[in-house]
CSV table of N, CA and C in Angstrom, one decimal:
chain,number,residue,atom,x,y,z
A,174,UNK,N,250.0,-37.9,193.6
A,174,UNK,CA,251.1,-37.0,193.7
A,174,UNK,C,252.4,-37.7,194.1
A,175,UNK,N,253.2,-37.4,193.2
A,175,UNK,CA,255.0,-37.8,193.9
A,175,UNK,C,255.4,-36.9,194.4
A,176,UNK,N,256.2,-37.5,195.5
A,176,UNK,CA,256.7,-37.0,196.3
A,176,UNK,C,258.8,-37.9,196.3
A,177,UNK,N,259.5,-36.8,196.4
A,177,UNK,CA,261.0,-37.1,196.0
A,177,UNK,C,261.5,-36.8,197.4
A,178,UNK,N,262.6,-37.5,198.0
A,178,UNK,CA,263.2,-37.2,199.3
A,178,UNK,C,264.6,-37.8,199.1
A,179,UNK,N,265.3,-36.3,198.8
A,179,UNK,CA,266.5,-36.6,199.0
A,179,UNK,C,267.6,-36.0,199.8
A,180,UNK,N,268.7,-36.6,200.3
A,180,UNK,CA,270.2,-36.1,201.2
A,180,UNK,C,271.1,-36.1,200.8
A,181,UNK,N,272.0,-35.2,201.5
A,181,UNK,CA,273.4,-35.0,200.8
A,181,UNK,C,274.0,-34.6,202.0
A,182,UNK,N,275.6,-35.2,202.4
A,182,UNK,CA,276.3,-34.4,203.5
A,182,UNK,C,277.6,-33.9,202.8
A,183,UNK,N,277.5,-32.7,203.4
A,183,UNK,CA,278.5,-32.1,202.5
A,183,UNK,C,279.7,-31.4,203.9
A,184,UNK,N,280.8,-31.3,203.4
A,184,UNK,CA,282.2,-31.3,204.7
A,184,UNK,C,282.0,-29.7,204.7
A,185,UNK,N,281.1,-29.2,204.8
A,185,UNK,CA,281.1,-27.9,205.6
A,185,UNK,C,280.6,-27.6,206.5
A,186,UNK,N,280.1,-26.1,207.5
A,186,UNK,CA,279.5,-26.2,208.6
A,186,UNK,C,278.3,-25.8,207.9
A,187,UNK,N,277.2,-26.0,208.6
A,187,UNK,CA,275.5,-25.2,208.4
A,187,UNK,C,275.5,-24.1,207.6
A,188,UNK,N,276.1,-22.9,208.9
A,188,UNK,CA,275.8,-21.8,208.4
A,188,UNK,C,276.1,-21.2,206.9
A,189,UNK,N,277.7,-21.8,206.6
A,189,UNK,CA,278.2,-22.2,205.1
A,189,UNK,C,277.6,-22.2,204.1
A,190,UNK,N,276.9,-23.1,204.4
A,190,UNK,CA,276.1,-23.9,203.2
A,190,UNK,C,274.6,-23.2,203.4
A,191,UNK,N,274.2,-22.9,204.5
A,191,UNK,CA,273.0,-22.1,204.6
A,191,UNK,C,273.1,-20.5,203.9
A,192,UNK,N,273.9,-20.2,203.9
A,192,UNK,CA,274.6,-18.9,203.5
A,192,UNK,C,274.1,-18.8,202.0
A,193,UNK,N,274.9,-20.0,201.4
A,193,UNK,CA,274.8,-19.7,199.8
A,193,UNK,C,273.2,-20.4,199.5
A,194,UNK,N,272.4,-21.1,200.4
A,194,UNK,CA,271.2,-21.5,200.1
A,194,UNK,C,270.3,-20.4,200.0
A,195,UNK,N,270.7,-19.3,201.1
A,195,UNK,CA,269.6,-18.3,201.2
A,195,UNK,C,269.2,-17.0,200.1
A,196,UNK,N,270.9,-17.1,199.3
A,196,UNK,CA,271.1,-15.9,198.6
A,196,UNK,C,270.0,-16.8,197.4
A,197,UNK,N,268.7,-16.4,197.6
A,197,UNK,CA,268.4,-17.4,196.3
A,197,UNK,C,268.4,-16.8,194.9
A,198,UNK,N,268.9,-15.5,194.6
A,198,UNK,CA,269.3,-15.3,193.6
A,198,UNK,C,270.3,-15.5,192.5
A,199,UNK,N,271.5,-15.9,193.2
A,199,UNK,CA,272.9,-16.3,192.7
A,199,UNK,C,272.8,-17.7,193.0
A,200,UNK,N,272.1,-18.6,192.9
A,200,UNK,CA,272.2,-19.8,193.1
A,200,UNK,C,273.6,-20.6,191.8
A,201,UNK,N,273.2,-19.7,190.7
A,201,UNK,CA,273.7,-20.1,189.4
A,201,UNK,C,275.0,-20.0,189.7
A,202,UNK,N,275.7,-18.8,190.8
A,202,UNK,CA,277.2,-18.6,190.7
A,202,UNK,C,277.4,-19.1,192.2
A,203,UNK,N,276.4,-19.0,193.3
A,203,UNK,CA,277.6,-19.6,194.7
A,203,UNK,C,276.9,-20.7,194.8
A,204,UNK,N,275.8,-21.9,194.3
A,204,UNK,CA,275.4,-22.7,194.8
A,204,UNK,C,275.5,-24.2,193.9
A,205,UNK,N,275.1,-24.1,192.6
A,205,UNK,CA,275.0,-24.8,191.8
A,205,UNK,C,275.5,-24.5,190.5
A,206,UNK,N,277.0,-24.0,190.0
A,206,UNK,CA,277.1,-23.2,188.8
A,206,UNK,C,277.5,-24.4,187.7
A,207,UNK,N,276.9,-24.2,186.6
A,207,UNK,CA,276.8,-25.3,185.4
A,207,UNK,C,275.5,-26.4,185.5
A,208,UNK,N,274.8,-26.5,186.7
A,208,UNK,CA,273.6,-27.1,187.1
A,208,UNK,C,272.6,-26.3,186.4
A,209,UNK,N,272.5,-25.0,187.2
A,209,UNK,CA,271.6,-23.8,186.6
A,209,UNK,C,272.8,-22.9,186.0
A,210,UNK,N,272.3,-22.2,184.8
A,210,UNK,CA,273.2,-21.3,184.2
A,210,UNK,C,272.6,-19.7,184.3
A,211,UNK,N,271.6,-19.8,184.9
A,211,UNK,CA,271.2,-17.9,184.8
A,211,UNK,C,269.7,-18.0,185.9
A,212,UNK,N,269.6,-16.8,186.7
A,212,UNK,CA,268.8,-16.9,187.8
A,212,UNK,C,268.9,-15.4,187.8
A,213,UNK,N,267.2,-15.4,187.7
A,213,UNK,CA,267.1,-13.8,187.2
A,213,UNK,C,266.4,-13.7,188.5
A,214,UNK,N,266.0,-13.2,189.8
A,214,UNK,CA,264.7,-12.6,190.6
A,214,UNK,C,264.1,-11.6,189.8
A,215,UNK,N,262.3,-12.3,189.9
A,215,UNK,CA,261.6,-11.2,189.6
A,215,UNK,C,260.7,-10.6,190.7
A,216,UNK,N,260.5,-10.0,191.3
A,216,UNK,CA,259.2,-9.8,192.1
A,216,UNK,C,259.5,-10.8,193.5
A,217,UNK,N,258.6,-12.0,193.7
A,217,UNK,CA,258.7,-12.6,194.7
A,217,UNK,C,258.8,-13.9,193.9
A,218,UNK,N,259.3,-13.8,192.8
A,218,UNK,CA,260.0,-15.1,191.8
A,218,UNK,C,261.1,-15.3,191.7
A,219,UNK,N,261.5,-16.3,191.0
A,219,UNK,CA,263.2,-16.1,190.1
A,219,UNK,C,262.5,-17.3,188.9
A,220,UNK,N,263.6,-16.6,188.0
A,220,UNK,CA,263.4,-17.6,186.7
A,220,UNK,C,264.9,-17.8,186.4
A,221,UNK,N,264.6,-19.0,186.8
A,221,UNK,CA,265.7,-20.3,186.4
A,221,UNK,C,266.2,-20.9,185.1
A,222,UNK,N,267.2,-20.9,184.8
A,222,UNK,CA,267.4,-21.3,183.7
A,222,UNK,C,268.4,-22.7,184.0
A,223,UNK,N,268.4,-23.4,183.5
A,223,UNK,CA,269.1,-25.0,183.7
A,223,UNK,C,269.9,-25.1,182.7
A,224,UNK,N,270.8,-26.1,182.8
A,224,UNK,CA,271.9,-26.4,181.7
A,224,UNK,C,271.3,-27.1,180.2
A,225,UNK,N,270.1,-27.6,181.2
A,225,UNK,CA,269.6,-28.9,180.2
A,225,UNK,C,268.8,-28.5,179.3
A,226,UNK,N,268.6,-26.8,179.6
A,226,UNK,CA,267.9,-26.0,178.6
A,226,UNK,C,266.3,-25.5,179.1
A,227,UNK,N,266.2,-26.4,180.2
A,227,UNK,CA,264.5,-26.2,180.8
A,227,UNK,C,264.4,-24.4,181.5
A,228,UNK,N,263.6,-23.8,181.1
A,228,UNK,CA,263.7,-22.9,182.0
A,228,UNK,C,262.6,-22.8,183.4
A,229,UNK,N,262.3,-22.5,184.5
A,229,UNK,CA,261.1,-22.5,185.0
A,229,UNK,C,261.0,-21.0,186.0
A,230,UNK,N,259.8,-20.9,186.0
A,230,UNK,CA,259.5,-19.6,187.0
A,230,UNK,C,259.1,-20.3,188.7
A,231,UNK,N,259.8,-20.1,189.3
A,231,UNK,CA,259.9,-20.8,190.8
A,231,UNK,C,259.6,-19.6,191.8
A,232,UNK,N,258.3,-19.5,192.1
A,232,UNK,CA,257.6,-18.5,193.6
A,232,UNK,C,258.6,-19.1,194.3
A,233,UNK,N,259.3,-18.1,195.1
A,233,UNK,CA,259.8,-18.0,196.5
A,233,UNK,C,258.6,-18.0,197.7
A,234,UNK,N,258.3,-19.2,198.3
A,234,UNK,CA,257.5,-19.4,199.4
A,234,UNK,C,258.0,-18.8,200.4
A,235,UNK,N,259.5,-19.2,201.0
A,235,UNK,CA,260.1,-18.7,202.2
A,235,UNK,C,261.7,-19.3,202.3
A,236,UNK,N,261.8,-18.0,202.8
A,236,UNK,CA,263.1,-18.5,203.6
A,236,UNK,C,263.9,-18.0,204.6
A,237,UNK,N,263.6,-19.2,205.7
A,237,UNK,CA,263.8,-19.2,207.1
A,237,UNK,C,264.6,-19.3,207.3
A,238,UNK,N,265.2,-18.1,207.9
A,238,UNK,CA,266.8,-18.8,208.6
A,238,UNK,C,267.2,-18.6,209.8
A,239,UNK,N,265.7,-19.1,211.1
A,239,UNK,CA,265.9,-20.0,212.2
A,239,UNK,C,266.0,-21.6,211.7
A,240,UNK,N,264.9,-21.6,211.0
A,240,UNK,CA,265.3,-23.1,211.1
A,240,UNK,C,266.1,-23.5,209.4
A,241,UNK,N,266.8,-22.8,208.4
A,241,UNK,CA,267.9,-23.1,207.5
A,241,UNK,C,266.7,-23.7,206.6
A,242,UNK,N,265.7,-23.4,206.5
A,242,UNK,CA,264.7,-23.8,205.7
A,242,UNK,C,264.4,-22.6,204.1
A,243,UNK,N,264.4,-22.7,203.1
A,243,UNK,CA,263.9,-22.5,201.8
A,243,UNK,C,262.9,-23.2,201.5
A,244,UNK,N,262.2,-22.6,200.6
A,244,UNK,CA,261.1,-23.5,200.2
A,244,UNK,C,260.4,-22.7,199.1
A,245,UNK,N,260.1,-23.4,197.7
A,245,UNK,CA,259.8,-23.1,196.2
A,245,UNK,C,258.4,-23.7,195.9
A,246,UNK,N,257.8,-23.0,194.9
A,246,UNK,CA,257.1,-23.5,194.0
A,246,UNK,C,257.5,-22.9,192.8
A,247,UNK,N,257.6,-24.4,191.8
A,247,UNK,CA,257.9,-24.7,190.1
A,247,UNK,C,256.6,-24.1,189.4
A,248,UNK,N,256.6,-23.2,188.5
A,248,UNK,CA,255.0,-23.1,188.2
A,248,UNK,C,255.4,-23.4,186.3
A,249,UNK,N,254.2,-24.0,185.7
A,249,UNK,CA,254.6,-24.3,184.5
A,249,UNK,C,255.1,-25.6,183.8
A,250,UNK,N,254.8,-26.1,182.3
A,250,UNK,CA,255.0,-27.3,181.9
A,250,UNK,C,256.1,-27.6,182.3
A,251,UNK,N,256.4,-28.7,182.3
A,251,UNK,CA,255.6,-30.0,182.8
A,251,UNK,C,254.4,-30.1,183.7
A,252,UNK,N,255.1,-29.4,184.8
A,252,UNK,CA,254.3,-29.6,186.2
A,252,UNK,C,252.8,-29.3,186.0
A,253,UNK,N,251.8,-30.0,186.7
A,253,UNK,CA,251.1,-29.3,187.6
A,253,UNK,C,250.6,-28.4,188.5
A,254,UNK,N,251.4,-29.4,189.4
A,254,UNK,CA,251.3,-29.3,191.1
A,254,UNK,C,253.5,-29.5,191.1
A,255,UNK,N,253.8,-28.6,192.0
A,255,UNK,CA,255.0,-28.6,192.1
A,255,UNK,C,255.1,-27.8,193.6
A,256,UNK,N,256.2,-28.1,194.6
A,256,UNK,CA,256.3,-27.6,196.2
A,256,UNK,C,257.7,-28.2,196.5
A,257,UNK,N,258.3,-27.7,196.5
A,257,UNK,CA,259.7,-27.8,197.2
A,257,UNK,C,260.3,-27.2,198.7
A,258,UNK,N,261.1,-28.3,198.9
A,258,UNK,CA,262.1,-27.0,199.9
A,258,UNK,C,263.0,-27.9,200.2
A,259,UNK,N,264.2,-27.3,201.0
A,259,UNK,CA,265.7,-27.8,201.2
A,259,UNK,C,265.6,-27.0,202.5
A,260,UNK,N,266.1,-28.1,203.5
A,260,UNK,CA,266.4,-27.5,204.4
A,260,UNK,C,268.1,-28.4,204.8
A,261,UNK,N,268.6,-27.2,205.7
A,261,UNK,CA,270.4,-28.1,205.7
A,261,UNK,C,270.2,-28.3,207.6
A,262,UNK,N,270.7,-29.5,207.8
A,262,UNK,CA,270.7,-30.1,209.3
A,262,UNK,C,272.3,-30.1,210.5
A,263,UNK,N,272.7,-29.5,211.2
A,263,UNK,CA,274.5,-29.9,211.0
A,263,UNK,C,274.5,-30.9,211.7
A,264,UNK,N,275.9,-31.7,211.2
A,264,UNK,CA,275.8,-32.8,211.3
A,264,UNK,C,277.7,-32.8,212.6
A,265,UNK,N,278.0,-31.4,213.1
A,265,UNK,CA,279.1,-31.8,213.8
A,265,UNK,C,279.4,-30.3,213.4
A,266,UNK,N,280.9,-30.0,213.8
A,266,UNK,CA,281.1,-28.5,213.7
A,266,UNK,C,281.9,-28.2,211.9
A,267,UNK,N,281.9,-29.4,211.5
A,267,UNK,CA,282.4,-29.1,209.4
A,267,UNK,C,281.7,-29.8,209.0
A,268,UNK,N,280.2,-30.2,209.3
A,268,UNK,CA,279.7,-30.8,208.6
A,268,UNK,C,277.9,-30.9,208.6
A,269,UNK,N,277.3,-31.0,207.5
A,269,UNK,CA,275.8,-30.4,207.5
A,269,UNK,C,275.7,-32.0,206.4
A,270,UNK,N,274.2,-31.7,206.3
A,270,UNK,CA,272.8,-32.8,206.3
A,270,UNK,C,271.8,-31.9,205.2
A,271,UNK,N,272.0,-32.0,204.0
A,271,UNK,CA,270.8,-31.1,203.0
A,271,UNK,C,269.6,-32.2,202.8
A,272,UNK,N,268.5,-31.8,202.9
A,272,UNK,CA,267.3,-32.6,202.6
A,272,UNK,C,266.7,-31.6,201.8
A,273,UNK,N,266.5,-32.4,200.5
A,273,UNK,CA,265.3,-31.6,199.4
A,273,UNK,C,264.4,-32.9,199.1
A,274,UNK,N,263.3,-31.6,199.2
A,274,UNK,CA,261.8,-32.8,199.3
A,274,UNK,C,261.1,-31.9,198.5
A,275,UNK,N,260.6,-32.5,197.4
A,275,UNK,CA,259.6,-32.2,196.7
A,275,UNK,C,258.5,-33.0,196.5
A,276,UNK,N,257.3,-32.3,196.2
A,276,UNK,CA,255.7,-32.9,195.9
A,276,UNK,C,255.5,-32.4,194.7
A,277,UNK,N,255.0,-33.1,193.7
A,277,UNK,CA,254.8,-32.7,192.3
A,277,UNK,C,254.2,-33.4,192.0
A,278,UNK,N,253.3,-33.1,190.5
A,278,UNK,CA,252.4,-33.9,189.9
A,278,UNK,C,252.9,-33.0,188.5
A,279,UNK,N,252.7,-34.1,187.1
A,279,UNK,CA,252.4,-35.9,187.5
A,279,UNK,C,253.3,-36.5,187.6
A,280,UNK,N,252.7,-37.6,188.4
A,280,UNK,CA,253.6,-38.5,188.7
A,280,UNK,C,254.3,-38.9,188.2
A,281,UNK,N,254.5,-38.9,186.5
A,281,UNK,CA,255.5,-39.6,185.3
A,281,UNK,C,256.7,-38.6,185.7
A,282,UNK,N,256.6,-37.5,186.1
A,282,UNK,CA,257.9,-36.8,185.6
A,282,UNK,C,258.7,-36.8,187.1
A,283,UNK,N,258.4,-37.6,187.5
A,283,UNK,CA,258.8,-37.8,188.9
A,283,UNK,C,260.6,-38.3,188.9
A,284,UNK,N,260.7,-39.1,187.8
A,284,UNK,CA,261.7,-39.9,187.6
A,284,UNK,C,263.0,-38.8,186.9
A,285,UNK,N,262.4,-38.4,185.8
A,285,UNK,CA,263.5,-37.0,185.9
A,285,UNK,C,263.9,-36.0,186.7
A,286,UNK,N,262.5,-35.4,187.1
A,286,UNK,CA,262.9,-34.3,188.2
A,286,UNK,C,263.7,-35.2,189.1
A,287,UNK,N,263.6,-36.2,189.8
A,287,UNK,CA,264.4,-36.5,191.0
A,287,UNK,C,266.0,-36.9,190.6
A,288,UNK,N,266.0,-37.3,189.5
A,288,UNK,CA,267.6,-37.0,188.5
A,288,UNK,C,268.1,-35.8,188.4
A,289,UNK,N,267.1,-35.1,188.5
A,289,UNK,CA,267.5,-33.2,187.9
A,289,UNK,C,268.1,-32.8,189.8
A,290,UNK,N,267.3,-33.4,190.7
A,290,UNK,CA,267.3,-33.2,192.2
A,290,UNK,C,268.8,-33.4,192.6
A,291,UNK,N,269.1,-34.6,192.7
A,291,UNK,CA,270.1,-35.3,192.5
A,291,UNK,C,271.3,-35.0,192.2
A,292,UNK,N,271.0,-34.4,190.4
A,292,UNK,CA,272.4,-33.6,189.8
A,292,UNK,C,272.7,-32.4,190.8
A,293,UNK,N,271.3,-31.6,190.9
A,293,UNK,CA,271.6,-30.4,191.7
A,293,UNK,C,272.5,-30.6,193.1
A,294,UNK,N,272.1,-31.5,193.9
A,294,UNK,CA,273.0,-32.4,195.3
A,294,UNK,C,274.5,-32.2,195.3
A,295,UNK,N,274.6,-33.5,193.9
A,295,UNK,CA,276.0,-33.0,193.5
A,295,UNK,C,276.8,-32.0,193.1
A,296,UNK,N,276.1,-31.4,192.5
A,296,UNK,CA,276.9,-30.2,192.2
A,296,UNK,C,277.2,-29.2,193.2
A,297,UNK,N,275.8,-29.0,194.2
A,297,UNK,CA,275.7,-28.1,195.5
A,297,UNK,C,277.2,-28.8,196.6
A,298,UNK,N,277.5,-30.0,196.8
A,298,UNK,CA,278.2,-30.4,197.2
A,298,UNK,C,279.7,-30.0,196.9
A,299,UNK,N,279.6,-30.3,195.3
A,299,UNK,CA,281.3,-30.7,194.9
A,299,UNK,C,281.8,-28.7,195.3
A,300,UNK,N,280.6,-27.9,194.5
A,300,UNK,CA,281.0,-26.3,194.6
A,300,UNK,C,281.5,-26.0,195.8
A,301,UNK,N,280.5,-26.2,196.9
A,301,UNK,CA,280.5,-25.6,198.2
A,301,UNK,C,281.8,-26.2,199.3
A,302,UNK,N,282.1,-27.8,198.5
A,302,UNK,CA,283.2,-28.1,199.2
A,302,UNK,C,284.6,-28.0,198.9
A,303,UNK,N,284.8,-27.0,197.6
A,303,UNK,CA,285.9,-26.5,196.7
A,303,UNK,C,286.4,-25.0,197.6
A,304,UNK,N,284.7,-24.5,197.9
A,304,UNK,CA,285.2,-23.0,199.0
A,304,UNK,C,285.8,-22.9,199.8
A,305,UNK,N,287.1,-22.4,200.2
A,305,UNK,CA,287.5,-22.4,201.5
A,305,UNK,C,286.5,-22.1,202.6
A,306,UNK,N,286.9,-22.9,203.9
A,306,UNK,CA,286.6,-22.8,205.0
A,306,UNK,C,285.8,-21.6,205.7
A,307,UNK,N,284.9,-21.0,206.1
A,307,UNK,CA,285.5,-19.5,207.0
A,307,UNK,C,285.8,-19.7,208.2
C-alpha cells in the first residue's frame, strides 16, 4: 500500500480555511474551483468530477470539526484500496498548516494521484488566499 503525505501553508486563519473544507459539497466553487469542476452529494457520498476528466464516487467517512479533520474514501477504477483525509493545523492568528494523507492501492498509481494531491494544494491555496479576510 502507498501512502502520500502532503502540506500546504496557506495566509489564512484555521477556521477560514476549515470553513470551506467542511462544506464538502461545494468544494468545486469555495475550495478547489477548476481542480474539480462539479460535486454532486449523494446520500453519504459525493461524486466528484475533476478537470482532468476522472470522475470518482468518494464516501464521506467524517468530518470533525473539533479537531478540523475530513476524511474520504475514493471507491472505483483505478483504485483498490483508497482512505484519505485533510486535516488544517494553525500556524499563528492568519495562518494554517493543511496535511492530506492518503493510503491507496496500487501502488503504481501512487505517482499520479499524489500530482492530482498536489495540484489540489495549489489550487486550495491560491482560491482561499484570493478571499478576503473575515
Amino acid at each position: 500500500m502507498a501512502t502520500i503525505h502532503k502540506e500546504i501553508q496557506i495566509e489564512r486563519s484555521k477556521e477560514f480555511v476549515w470553513d470551506a473544507i467542511r462544506d464538502v459539497g461545494a468544494i468545486h466553487q469555495r475550495l478547489v474551483p477548476g481542480f474539480v469542476v462539479d460535486c454532486k452529494l449523494e446520500g453519504d457520498s459525493r461524486i466528484v468530477t475533476f478537470a482532468n476528466g476522472m470522475v470518482v464516487r468518494e464516501l464521506i467517512v467524517d468530518v470533525d470539526d473539533k479537531r478540523c479533520r475530513h476524511s474520504w474514501s475514493a471507491r472505483g477504477e483505478p483504485l483498490t484500496h483508497h482512505n484519505a483525509s485533510i486535516e488544517v493545523f494553525s500556524e499563528g492568528d492568519d495562518k494554517c498548516r493543511v496535511v492530506w494523507i492518503a493510503d491507496l492501492m496500487p501502488n503504481e498509481v501512487a505517482g499520479p494521484i499524489g500530482e492530482m494531491i498536489q495540484e489540489g494544494l495549489n489550487t486550495m491555496k491560491q482560491t482561499l488566499q484570493r478571499q478576503p479576510r473575515l
